DNA sequence: ACTAATTTTTAGATAAGTCTAAATTTACAT
DNA sequence: ATGTAAATTTAGACTTATCTAAAAATTAGT
């Protein structure tokens, strides 16, 4: 049996290692989980023992296929619950993360597959992140950050990188959401800010914002 | 902060003590939670310390108002989730208990109140048990067990005492459910079995069944 | 290549919740 | 009233996940 703590370690390692593709070092795991490096060392030894990951002393860890399977399933549950909270229970996109952190650990195949069906098999969560299906398959669209957009092009906003409440509320207050159509007017080399236009509004956003807003070409 | 384990102890004590009205002894708690009496002693000391219950050595425990509040809130969450699972996710009434045992511990005021509204403020769960509102108030109907019914009277089935999968599946297979209208034809003094009639069907049910089926007068 | 700084691991300690086995208290039968 | 059975508590130990402090290994700068 896998514990809640183990699931949280696996999830963190999955995200830190670019969806289980890269090695992850001890300190970054400690930081992500707000714990100490020594605790991480203990836990990764246990997770290696259980074959959720491969661990090389002083080198870091990388998830096994088994570990990735666990991680993808948690991501699926997290994102489906987020859709449920926003679409059925009137949560805003900046409120869902915390509750979903708990709901994602409920273990019931039937629960999650029925929830998936109830929500009509959504492919993306409220932040634009893809939701794996029951076989772990993602439908990924090509998306770029606003910071990597081209001047003069028109894009649709399809996701965010930063899902913090602060950032999402900033977007809300400026009437930017998923689906918003944005034209890139100017990029300021001095501070990497970007001037954009949407719904007749023109505004300048900082580099920080530009790096955290994902677009696809229209 | 209250832990998941503490919540489970409080819930068990609430049910064992007739909704927090009676003293509960150590062994019955141990049995209910599938643990040892010595573990219970340790835990009730801690719960007494935190003022969720009053504990008298060798005498047993009884919940405080604070403890009852915790218990009622867990019951509310458990039963609302059960309604959700049956009404929205195609669970049967014998499948919901296990999953609800986990969902009941998710802590979010907004989640549970929005769920309540989404389900249109149900007053009873799929087994006929009353669901407290956000202030902890129950809407309780007078109900009697089939074993205490009167011959010749007609009743509506409004609940079950035993919520085990075995019993519920037995009722399903005999087409008895909440809302079924039942006439009591005969009570056999020898073995306390009861002969009933519903939807043109006549059948004899054992004392065990009769004690676990709740009715209200039509 | 060698020292210095950083990262990681080890060792030993702590807290929560549990267990077994022994001791204590209460309840009951005669 | 007294001895025995049943219930309960205490004492000491174990496990999981964590921590601090010290030791060891790796990486970087010159």
Short mmCIF file of C-alpha atoms (C1' of nucleotides) in Angstrom, two decimals:
data_model
loop_
_atom_site.label_atom_id
_atom_site.label_comp_id
_atom_site.label_asym_id
_atom_site.label_seq_id
_atom_site.Cartn_x
_atom_site.Cartn_y
_atom_site.Cartn_z
CA UNK A 1 0.00 0.00 0.00
CA UNK A 2 1.11 3.52 -0.80
CA UNK A 3 0.77 6.24 1.84
CA UNK A 4 -0.52 9.77 1.34
CA UNK A 5 2.98 11.12 2.02
CA UNK A 6 4.50 8.82 -0.56
CA UNK A 7 1.93 9.99 -3.11
CA UNK A 8 2.88 13.59 -2.44
CA UNK A 9 6.57 12.88 -2.93
CA UNK A 10 5.89 11.06 -6.20
CA UNK A 11 3.70 13.89 -7.44
CA UNK A 12 6.33 16.51 -6.59
CA UNK A 13 9.08 14.50 -8.29
CA UNK A 14 6.86 14.09 -11.34
CA UNK A 15 6.32 17.83 -11.73
CA UNK A 16 9.90 18.81 -10.87
CA UNK A 17 11.31 16.31 -13.36
CA UNK A 18 9.26 17.56 -16.31
CA UNK A 19 6.63 14.83 -16.10
CA UNK A 20 9.05 12.17 -14.94
CA UNK A 21 11.51 12.69 -17.81
CA UNK A 22 14.41 14.22 -15.87
CA UNK A 23 16.42 13.47 -12.75
CA UNK A 24 15.44 15.49 -9.70
CA UNK A 25 17.78 16.44 -6.89
CA UNK A 26 17.20 16.22 -3.17
CA UNK A 27 17.11 19.92 -2.38
CA UNK A 28 14.49 20.77 -4.97
CA UNK A 29 12.20 18.06 -3.61
CA UNK A 30 12.73 19.39 -0.09
CA UNK A 31 11.86 22.89 -1.21
CA UNK A 32 8.76 21.79 -3.12
CA UNK A 33 7.41 19.86 -0.16
CA UNK A 34 8.53 22.37 2.45
CA UNK A 35 10.62 19.81 4.30
CA UNK A 36 14.33 19.11 4.92
CA UNK A 37 16.82 17.44 2.61
CA UNK A 38 17.50 14.75 5.20
CA UNK A 39 13.82 13.80 5.26
CA UNK A 40 13.85 13.58 1.48
CA UNK A 41 16.84 11.24 1.52
CA UNK A 42 15.01 8.90 3.89
CA UNK A 43 11.85 8.92 1.82
CA UNK A 44 13.46 8.44 -1.59
CA UNK A 45 15.28 5.40 -0.23
CA UNK A 46 11.91 3.98 0.72
CA UNK A 47 10.37 4.88 -2.64
CA UNK A 48 13.35 3.28 -4.44
CA UNK A 49 12.84 0.16 -2.32
CA UNK A 50 9.22 0.07 -3.50
CA UNK A 51 10.35 0.64 -7.09
CA UNK A 52 8.53 3.90 -7.66
CA UNK A 53 11.82 5.52 -8.63
CA UNK A 54 15.51 4.94 -9.20
CA UNK A 55 17.84 6.52 -6.72
CA UNK A 56 21.58 7.07 -7.09
CA UNK A 57 23.28 8.43 -4.01
CA UNK A 58 24.30 12.07 -4.44
CA UNK A 59 22.91 12.03 -8.01
CA UNK A 60 19.18 12.38 -7.58
CA UNK A 61 16.10 10.37 -8.48
CA UNK A 62 14.00 9.62 -11.54
CA UNK A 63 10.58 7.99 -11.58
CA UNK A 64 10.12 4.44 -12.88
CA UNK A 65 7.19 3.63 -15.17
CA UNK A 66 5.38 2.42 -12.07
CA UNK A 67 6.06 5.74 -10.34
CA UNK A 68 4.95 7.73 -13.36
CA UNK A 69 1.73 5.74 -13.43
CA UNK A 70 1.00 6.73 -9.84
CA UNK A 71 1.81 10.37 -10.60
CA UNK A 72 -0.34 10.57 -13.73
CA UNK A 73 -3.28 9.07 -11.86
CA UNK A 74 -2.98 11.69 -9.13
CA UNK A 75 -2.75 14.45 -11.75
CA UNK A 76 -5.87 13.03 -13.42
CA UNK A 77 -7.79 13.06 -10.16
CA UNK A 78 -6.57 16.52 -9.19
CA UNK A 79 -7.61 18.08 -12.48
CA UNK A 80 -10.97 16.32 -12.74
CA UNK A 81 -11.87 17.50 -9.26
CA UNK A 82 -10.85 21.04 -10.27
CA UNK A 83 -13.25 20.91 -13.21
CA UNK A 84 -15.99 19.63 -10.92
CA UNK A 85 -15.43 22.40 -8.39
CA UNK A 86 -15.52 25.16 -11.01
CA UNK A 87 -18.30 23.83 -13.24
CA UNK A 88 -20.65 22.38 -10.64
CA UNK A 89 -19.86 24.02 -7.31
CA UNK A 90 -19.22 27.64 -8.26
CA UNK A 91 -15.57 27.71 -7.27
CA UNK A 92 -13.34 30.24 -9.03
CA UNK A 93 -10.16 29.09 -10.74
CA UNK A 94 -8.04 30.54 -7.95
CA UNK A 95 -9.91 28.63 -5.22
CA UNK A 96 -9.75 25.09 -6.51
CA UNK A 97 -6.14 24.10 -5.97
CA UNK A 98 -6.15 23.72 -2.22
CA UNK A 99 -9.27 21.53 -2.05
CA UNK A 100 -8.14 19.46 -5.04
CA UNK A 101 -4.88 18.75 -3.18
CA UNK A 102 -6.96 16.72 -0.75
CA UNK A 103 -9.54 15.22 -3.14
CA UNK A 104 -6.76 13.89 -5.39
CA UNK A 105 -5.86 11.30 -2.74
CA UNK A 106 -9.28 9.63 -2.56
CA UNK A 107 -8.82 6.12 -3.89
CA UNK A 108 -11.70 4.73 -5.92
CA UNK A 109 -11.50 3.75 -9.57
CA UNK A 110 -15.26 3.93 -9.91
CA UNK A 111 -15.45 7.35 -8.30
CA UNK A 112 -12.98 8.95 -10.65
CA UNK A 113 -14.23 7.29 -13.82
CA UNK A 114 -17.83 8.17 -13.04
CA UNK A 115 -16.78 11.72 -12.21
CA UNK A 116 -15.00 11.86 -15.57
CA UNK A 117 -18.19 10.75 -17.32
CA UNK A 118 -20.36 13.10 -15.27
CA UNK A 119 -18.17 15.99 -16.41
CA UNK A 120 -18.36 14.70 -19.99
CA UNK A 121 -14.72 13.68 -20.24
CA UNK A 122 -13.04 17.10 -20.09
CA UNK A 123 -9.62 17.39 -21.74
CA UNK A 124 -8.46 20.44 -19.83
CA UNK A 125 -8.75 21.73 -16.27
CA UNK A 126 -9.74 25.31 -15.33
CA UNK A 127 -6.13 26.47 -15.75
CA UNK A 128 -5.80 24.95 -19.23
CA UNK A 129 -3.74 21.96 -18.09
CA UNK A 130 -4.47 18.70 -19.92
CA UNK A 131 -6.32 15.91 -18.09
CA UNK A 132 -5.03 12.37 -18.78
CA UNK A 133 -7.70 9.81 -19.65
CA UNK A 134 -8.12 6.58 -17.71
CA UNK A 135 -5.21 5.04 -19.64
CA UNK A 136 -2.93 7.94 -18.76
CA UNK A 137 -3.03 9.51 -22.24
CA UNK A 138 -2.85 13.30 -22.48
CA UNK A 139 -4.31 15.42 -25.28
CA UNK A 140 -1.69 18.10 -25.50
CA UNK A 141 -2.02 21.16 -27.65
CA UNK A 142 0.97 23.18 -28.77
CA UNK A 143 1.10 26.24 -26.65
CA UNK A 144 3.62 29.01 -26.15
CA UNK A 145 4.11 31.56 -23.42
CA UNK A 146 3.12 35.14 -24.22
CA UNK A 147 6.79 35.97 -23.61
CA UNK A 148 7.66 33.84 -26.66
CA UNK A 149 4.90 35.23 -28.90
CA UNK A 150 5.53 37.17 -32.11
CA UNK A 151 4.65 40.81 -32.57
CA UNK A 152 1.61 41.32 -34.78
CA UNK A 153 0.25 37.79 -34.28
CA UNK A 154 -3.16 36.98 -32.79
CA UNK A 155 -3.49 34.20 -30.20
CA UNK A 156 -6.07 32.59 -27.94
CA UNK A 157 -5.30 32.28 -24.25
CA UNK A 158 -5.34 28.54 -23.41
CA UNK A 159 -3.60 28.16 -20.07
CA UNK A 160 -1.50 29.48 -17.22
CA UNK A 161 1.80 28.28 -15.80
CA UNK A 162 1.52 29.90 -12.40
CA UNK A 163 -1.72 28.73 -10.77
CA UNK A 164 -1.31 30.82 -7.62
CA UNK A 165 -4.32 32.69 -6.37
CA UNK A 166 -2.44 35.98 -6.75
CA UNK A 167 -1.76 35.55 -10.42
CA UNK A 168 -5.23 34.22 -11.25
CA UNK A 169 -6.91 37.09 -9.45
CA UNK A 170 -4.71 39.52 -11.36
CA UNK A 171 -5.95 38.01 -14.62
CA UNK A 172 -9.56 38.08 -13.41
CA UNK A 173 -9.34 41.74 -12.46
CA UNK A 174 -8.00 42.52 -15.94
CA UNK A 175 -10.69 40.42 -17.64
CA UNK A 176 -8.22 37.95 -19.11
CA UNK A 177 -9.37 34.32 -19.03
CA UNK A 178 -9.09 31.11 -21.02
CA UNK A 179 -10.48 31.77 -24.48
CA UNK A 180 -9.55 35.46 -24.49
CA UNK A 181 -8.21 36.47 -27.93
CA UNK A 182 -5.05 38.52 -27.69
CA UNK A 183 -3.07 40.49 -30.24
CA UNK A 184 0.61 41.18 -29.53
CA UNK A 185 1.34 44.84 -30.25
CA UNK A 186 4.84 45.41 -28.90
CA UNK A 187 7.60 43.78 -26.89
CA UNK A 188 9.82 46.07 -24.85
CA UNK A 189 13.43 44.80 -24.91
CA UNK A 190 14.36 46.88 -21.89
CA UNK A 191 12.24 44.99 -19.34
CA UNK A 192 10.68 42.25 -21.50
CA UNK A 193 7.22 43.63 -20.90
CA UNK A 194 4.61 43.03 -23.62
CA UNK A 195 1.92 45.33 -24.95
CA UNK A 196 -1.25 43.44 -25.88
CA UNK A 197 -4.75 44.19 -27.13
CA UNK A 198 -7.93 42.24 -26.41
CA UNK A 199 -11.62 43.24 -26.67
CA UNK A 200 -10.61 46.81 -27.63
CA UNK A 201 -8.52 47.05 -24.43
CA UNK A 202 -4.81 47.77 -24.70
CA UNK A 203 -2.48 47.06 -21.84
CA UNK A 204 1.12 46.34 -20.95
CA UNK A 205 1.93 43.25 -18.94
CA UNK A 206 5.21 42.51 -17.17
CA UNK A 207 7.67 39.80 -18.14
CA UNK A 208 6.48 37.82 -15.12
CA UNK A 209 2.91 37.81 -16.45
CA UNK A 210 4.05 37.12 -20.03
CA UNK A 211 5.99 34.05 -18.96
CA UNK A 212 2.99 32.60 -17.14
CA UNK A 213 0.31 33.02 -19.77
CA UNK A 214 0.02 30.29 -22.42
CA UNK A 215 -1.32 30.96 -25.90
CA UNK A 216 -2.06 29.06 -29.06
CA UNK A 217 -2.08 30.52 -32.54
CA UNK A 218 -5.59 31.26 -33.83
CA UNK B 1 -5.80 21.03 14.59
CA UNK B 2 -7.74 17.80 14.63
CA UNK B 3 -6.25 14.74 12.97
CA UNK B 4 -8.01 12.22 10.75
CA UNK B 5 -7.62 9.58 13.46
CA UNK B 6 -9.15 11.85 16.06
CA UNK B 7 -12.10 12.50 13.76
CA UNK B 8 -12.68 8.78 13.37
CA UNK B 9 -12.66 8.24 17.13
CA UNK B 10 -15.14 11.07 17.67
CA UNK B 11 -17.42 9.76 14.95
CA UNK B 12 -17.39 6.24 16.39
CA UNK B 13 -18.11 7.55 19.90
CA UNK B 14 -20.96 9.65 18.52
CA UNK B 15 -22.67 6.66 16.90
CA UNK B 16 -21.97 4.24 19.77
CA UNK B 17 -23.35 6.69 22.31
CA UNK B 18 -26.67 7.24 20.52
CA UNK B 19 -25.67 10.53 18.91
CA UNK B 20 -23.51 11.62 21.83
CA UNK B 21 -26.23 11.16 24.46
CA UNK B 22 -24.77 8.16 26.32
CA UNK B 23 -21.47 7.14 27.86
CA UNK B 24 -19.38 4.80 25.74
CA UNK B 25 -16.94 2.25 27.11
CA UNK B 26 -13.41 1.51 25.95
CA UNK B 27 -13.98 -1.95 24.53
CA UNK B 28 -16.86 -0.96 22.30
CA UNK B 29 -14.77 1.85 20.80
CA UNK B 30 -11.92 -0.58 20.24
CA UNK B 31 -14.24 -3.01 18.50
CA UNK B 32 -15.84 -0.33 16.34
CA UNK B 33 -12.46 0.94 15.16
CA UNK B 34 -10.82 -2.46 14.92
CA UNK B 35 -8.07 -1.54 17.33
CA UNK B 36 -7.02 -2.46 20.89
CA UNK B 37 -8.44 -1.18 24.16
CA UNK B 38 -5.04 0.15 25.19
CA UNK B 39 -4.87 2.31 22.08
CA UNK B 40 -8.33 3.64 22.85
CA UNK B 41 -7.30 4.60 26.37
CA UNK B 42 -4.37 6.60 25.02
CA UNK B 43 -6.52 8.35 22.45
CA UNK B 44 -9.44 9.24 24.71
CA UNK B 45 -7.00 10.85 27.12
CA UNK B 46 -5.83 13.03 24.28
CA UNK B 47 -9.38 13.82 23.17
CA UNK B 48 -10.33 14.70 26.75
CA UNK B 49 -7.29 16.98 26.90
CA UNK B 50 -8.57 18.74 23.78
CA UNK B 51 -12.06 18.93 25.30
CA UNK B 52 -13.84 16.89 22.65
CA UNK B 53 -15.13 14.54 25.38
CA UNK B 54 -15.24 13.91 29.11
CA UNK B 55 -13.33 10.91 30.33
CA UNK B 56 -13.64 9.16 33.68
CA UNK B 57 -11.11 6.42 34.30
CA UNK B 58 -12.71 2.97 34.15
CA UNK B 59 -16.12 4.59 33.52
CA UNK B 60 -16.09 5.52 29.86
CA UNK B 61 -16.42 8.69 27.78
CA UNK B 62 -19.15 11.05 26.62
CA UNK B 63 -18.82 13.74 23.97
CA UNK B 64 -18.83 17.42 24.90
CA UNK B 65 -20.86 19.90 22.84
CA UNK B 66 -17.64 20.66 20.99
CA UNK B 67 -17.15 16.96 20.27
CA UNK B 68 -20.74 16.54 19.13
CA UNK B 69 -20.30 19.48 16.77
CA UNK B 70 -17.32 17.77 15.14
CA UNK B 71 -19.26 14.50 14.86
CA UNK B 72 -22.38 16.08 13.36
CA UNK B 73 -20.28 17.85 10.77
CA UNK B 74 -18.64 14.60 9.73
CA UNK B 75 -22.04 12.90 9.53
CA UNK B 76 -23.28 15.76 7.38
CA UNK B 77 -20.37 15.43 4.99
CA UNK B 78 -20.61 11.65 4.87
CA UNK B 79 -24.30 11.65 4.00
CA UNK B 80 -24.11 14.48 1.48
CA UNK B 81 -21.34 12.67 -0.37
CA UNK B 82 -23.46 9.52 -0.34
CA UNK B 83 -26.30 11.39 -2.00
CA UNK B 84 -23.89 12.77 -4.58
CA UNK B 85 -22.47 9.34 -5.37
CA UNK B 86 -25.90 7.77 -5.85
CA UNK B 87 -27.66 10.62 -7.61
CA UNK B 88 -24.88 11.93 -9.82
CA UNK B 89 -22.28 9.17 -10.18
CA UNK B 90 -24.41 6.04 -10.55
CA UNK B 91 -23.30 4.37 -7.34
CA UNK B 92 -25.72 1.90 -5.75
CA UNK B 93 -26.73 2.31 -2.12
CA UNK B 94 -24.50 -0.59 -1.09
CA UNK B 95 -21.38 0.90 -2.72
CA UNK B 96 -21.33 4.38 -1.24
CA UNK B 97 -20.26 3.80 2.33
CA UNK B 98 -16.60 2.98 1.77
CA UNK B 99 -15.87 5.97 -0.47
CA UNK B 100 -17.85 8.33 1.76
CA UNK B 101 -15.67 7.22 4.69
CA UNK B 102 -12.81 8.98 2.95
CA UNK B 103 -14.65 11.95 1.44
CA UNK B 104 -16.12 12.86 4.83
CA UNK B 105 -12.69 14.01 6.02
CA UNK B 106 -12.13 16.62 3.31
CA UNK B 107 -12.09 19.98 5.07
CA UNK B 108 -13.68 22.86 3.19
CA UNK B 109 -16.73 24.78 4.33
CA UNK B 110 -17.34 26.05 0.83
CA UNK B 111 -17.06 22.60 -0.69
CA UNK B 112 -19.67 21.05 1.53
CA UNK B 113 -22.11 23.94 1.44
CA UNK B 114 -21.91 24.20 -2.34
CA UNK B 115 -22.33 20.44 -2.61
CA UNK B 116 -25.41 20.73 -0.38
CA UNK B 117 -26.86 23.38 -2.70
CA UNK B 118 -25.89 21.44 -5.84
CA UNK B 119 -27.84 18.45 -4.49
CA UNK B 120 -30.74 20.79 -3.64
CA UNK B 121 -30.41 20.47 0.13
CA UNK B 122 -31.38 16.82 0.60
CA UNK B 123 -32.82 15.86 4.00
CA UNK B 124 -32.04 12.14 3.78
CA UNK B 125 -29.20 10.02 2.48
CA UNK B 126 -29.64 6.94 0.25
CA UNK B 127 -30.26 4.74 3.33
CA UNK B 128 -32.95 7.04 4.73
CA UNK B 129 -30.69 8.59 7.39
CA UNK B 130 -31.28 12.29 8.06
CA UNK B 131 -28.69 14.85 6.89
CA UNK B 132 -28.01 17.72 9.31
CA UNK B 133 -28.07 21.20 7.79
CA UNK B 134 -25.15 23.60 8.07
CA UNK B 135 -26.23 24.51 11.60
CA UNK B 136 -26.31 20.87 12.66
CA UNK B 137 -30.11 20.60 12.72
CA UNK B 138 -31.67 17.27 11.74
CA UNK B 139 -35.11 16.78 10.20
CA UNK B 140 -36.11 13.55 11.84
CA UNK B 141 -39.23 11.64 10.93
CA UNK B 142 -40.84 9.16 13.29
CA UNK B 143 -39.95 5.73 12.07
CA UNK B 144 -40.32 2.25 13.46
CA UNK B 145 -38.64 -1.02 12.64
CA UNK B 146 -40.71 -3.57 10.72
CA UNK B 147 -40.24 -5.82 13.76
CA UNK B 148 -42.30 -3.28 15.78
CA UNK B 149 -45.02 -2.84 13.17
CA UNK B 150 -48.67 -3.76 13.69
CA UNK B 151 -50.45 -6.50 11.79
CA UNK B 152 -52.85 -5.17 9.19
CA UNK B 153 -51.21 -1.74 8.96
CA UNK B 154 -49.72 -0.27 5.80
CA UNK B 155 -46.32 1.49 5.91
CA UNK B 156 -43.80 3.12 3.62
CA UNK B 157 -40.19 1.98 3.79
CA UNK B 158 -38.09 5.02 4.79
CA UNK B 159 -34.75 3.67 5.93
CA UNK B 160 -32.43 0.88 6.97
CA UNK B 161 -30.51 0.32 10.18
CA UNK B 162 -27.90 -2.08 8.80
CA UNK B 163 -26.15 -0.42 5.87
CA UNK B 164 -23.92 -3.37 5.03
CA UNK B 165 -23.59 -4.32 1.41
CA UNK B 166 -25.00 -7.79 2.19
CA UNK B 167 -28.26 -6.49 3.61
CA UNK B 168 -28.75 -3.83 0.95
CA UNK B 169 -28.16 -6.31 -1.84
CA UNK B 170 -30.70 -8.65 -0.23
CA UNK B 171 -33.27 -5.84 -0.32
CA UNK B 172 -32.38 -5.00 -3.93
CA UNK B 173 -32.78 -8.59 -5.04
CA UNK B 174 -36.23 -8.67 -3.43
CA UNK B 175 -37.20 -5.33 -4.97
CA UNK B 176 -37.57 -3.58 -1.64
CA UNK B 177 -36.29 -0.01 -1.57
CA UNK B 178 -36.98 3.36 0.05
CA UNK B 179 -40.55 4.33 -0.84
CA UNK B 180 -41.80 0.77 -1.15
CA UNK B 181 -45.30 0.49 0.38
CA UNK B 182 -45.61 -2.54 2.65
CA UNK B 183 -48.61 -4.20 4.30
CA UNK B 184 -47.94 -6.32 7.38
CA UNK B 185 -49.89 -9.59 7.02
CA UNK B 186 -48.63 -11.77 9.86
CA UNK B 187 -46.03 -11.94 12.60
CA UNK B 188 -44.82 -15.40 13.58
CA UNK B 189 -44.21 -15.55 17.36
CA UNK B 190 -42.07 -18.69 17.05
CA UNK B 191 -39.13 -17.05 15.22
CA UNK B 192 -40.29 -13.40 15.01
CA UNK B 193 -40.39 -13.55 11.22
CA UNK B 194 -42.86 -11.23 9.48
CA UNK B 195 -45.08 -11.88 6.48
CA UNK B 196 -45.44 -8.79 4.30
CA UNK B 197 -47.07 -7.81 1.02
CA UNK B 198 -45.90 -5.17 -1.44
CA UNK B 199 -46.68 -4.63 -5.14
CA UNK B 200 -48.79 -7.82 -5.20
CA UNK B 201 -45.77 -9.80 -3.89
CA UNK B 202 -46.10 -11.68 -0.61
CA UNK B 203 -43.01 -12.79 1.28
CA UNK B 204 -41.74 -13.76 4.70
CA UNK B 205 -38.72 -11.93 6.08
CA UNK B 206 -36.62 -13.03 9.06
CA UNK B 207 -36.43 -11.21 12.39
CA UNK B 208 -32.99 -9.99 11.39
CA UNK B 209 -34.42 -8.29 8.32
CA UNK B 210 -37.46 -6.98 10.20
CA UNK B 211 -35.26 -5.30 12.80
CA UNK B 212 -33.22 -3.52 10.15
CA UNK B 213 -35.98 -2.09 7.98
CA UNK B 214 -37.49 1.25 9.04
CA UNK B 215 -41.05 2.22 8.19
CA UNK B 216 -43.37 5.13 8.66
CA UNK B 217 -47.14 4.94 8.79
CA UNK B 218 -48.78 5.93 5.51
"C1'" DA C 1 44.59 19.92 -9.16
"C1'" DC C 2 43.35 21.71 -4.74
"C1'" DT C 3 40.76 24.20 -1.69
"C1'" DA C 4 36.18 26.20 -0.61
"C1'" DA C 5 31.41 26.15 -0.98
"C1'" DT C 6 27.48 23.56 -1.76
"C1'" DT C 7 24.80 19.52 -1.67
"C1'" DT C 8 23.68 15.24 0.18
"C1'" DT C 9 23.80 11.64 3.47
"C1'" DT C 10 24.19 9.62 8.12
"C1'" DA C 11 23.28 9.37 12.99
"C1'" DG C 12 20.52 10.07 16.67
"C1'" DA C 13 16.22 12.20 18.57
"C1'" DT C 14 11.14 13.29 18.57
"C1'" DA C 15 5.93 12.83 18.09
"C1'" DA C 16 1.72 10.28 16.74
"C1'" DG C 17 -0.57 6.20 16.87
"C1'" DT C 18 -0.30 1.64 17.58
"C1'" DC C 19 0.86 -2.94 19.89
"C1'" DT C 20 1.76 -6.75 23.74
"C1'" DA C 21 2.01 -8.01 28.31
"C1'" DA C 22 1.37 -7.01 32.97
"C1'" DA C 23 -1.06 -4.56 36.60
"C1'" DT C 24 -5.16 -2.54 38.33
"C1'" DT C 25 -10.00 -1.73 38.96
"C1'" DT C 26 -14.73 -3.00 38.65
"C1'" DA C 27 -18.54 -6.31 38.37
"C1'" DC C 28 -20.63 -10.51 39.48
"C1'" DA C 29 -21.73 -14.93 41.55
"C1'" DT C 30 -22.06 -17.52 45.40
"C1'" DA D 1 -18.22 -10.58 51.82
"C1'" DT D 2 -14.96 -12.50 48.99
"C1'" DG D 3 -12.87 -14.57 45.11
"C1'" DT D 4 -12.84 -14.74 40.21
"C1'" DA D 5 -13.79 -13.06 35.67
"C1'" DA D 6 -14.05 -9.18 32.72
"C1'" DA D 7 -12.82 -4.64 31.55
"C1'" DT D 8 -9.54 -1.08 31.70
"C1'" DT D 9 -5.22 1.13 32.32
"C1'" DT D 10 -0.14 1.37 32.54
"C1'" DA D 11 4.46 0.47 30.95
"C1'" DG D 12 7.50 -0.24 27.49
"C1'" DA D 13 8.37 -1.07 22.62
"C1'" DC D 14 7.66 -0.39 17.49
"C1'" DT D 15 6.73 2.26 13.01
"C1'" DT D 16 6.36 6.29 10.09
"C1'" DA D 17 7.74 10.61 9.00
"C1'" DT D 18 9.98 14.19 10.61
"C1'" DC D 19 13.95 17.12 12.61
"C1'" DT D 20 18.98 18.91 13.92
"C1'" DA D 21 23.74 18.51 13.73
"C1'" DA D 22 27.68 16.44 11.96
"C1'" DA D 23 30.06 13.89 8.36
"C1'" DA D 24 30.88 12.82 3.60
"C1'" DA D 25 30.71 13.57 -1.34
"C1'" DT D 26 30.33 16.55 -5.22
"C1'" DT D 27 30.98 20.79 -7.75
"C1'" DA D 28 33.29 25.14 -8.78
"C1'" DG D 29 36.90 28.68 -8.76
"C1'" DT D 30 41.34 29.75 -9.34
#
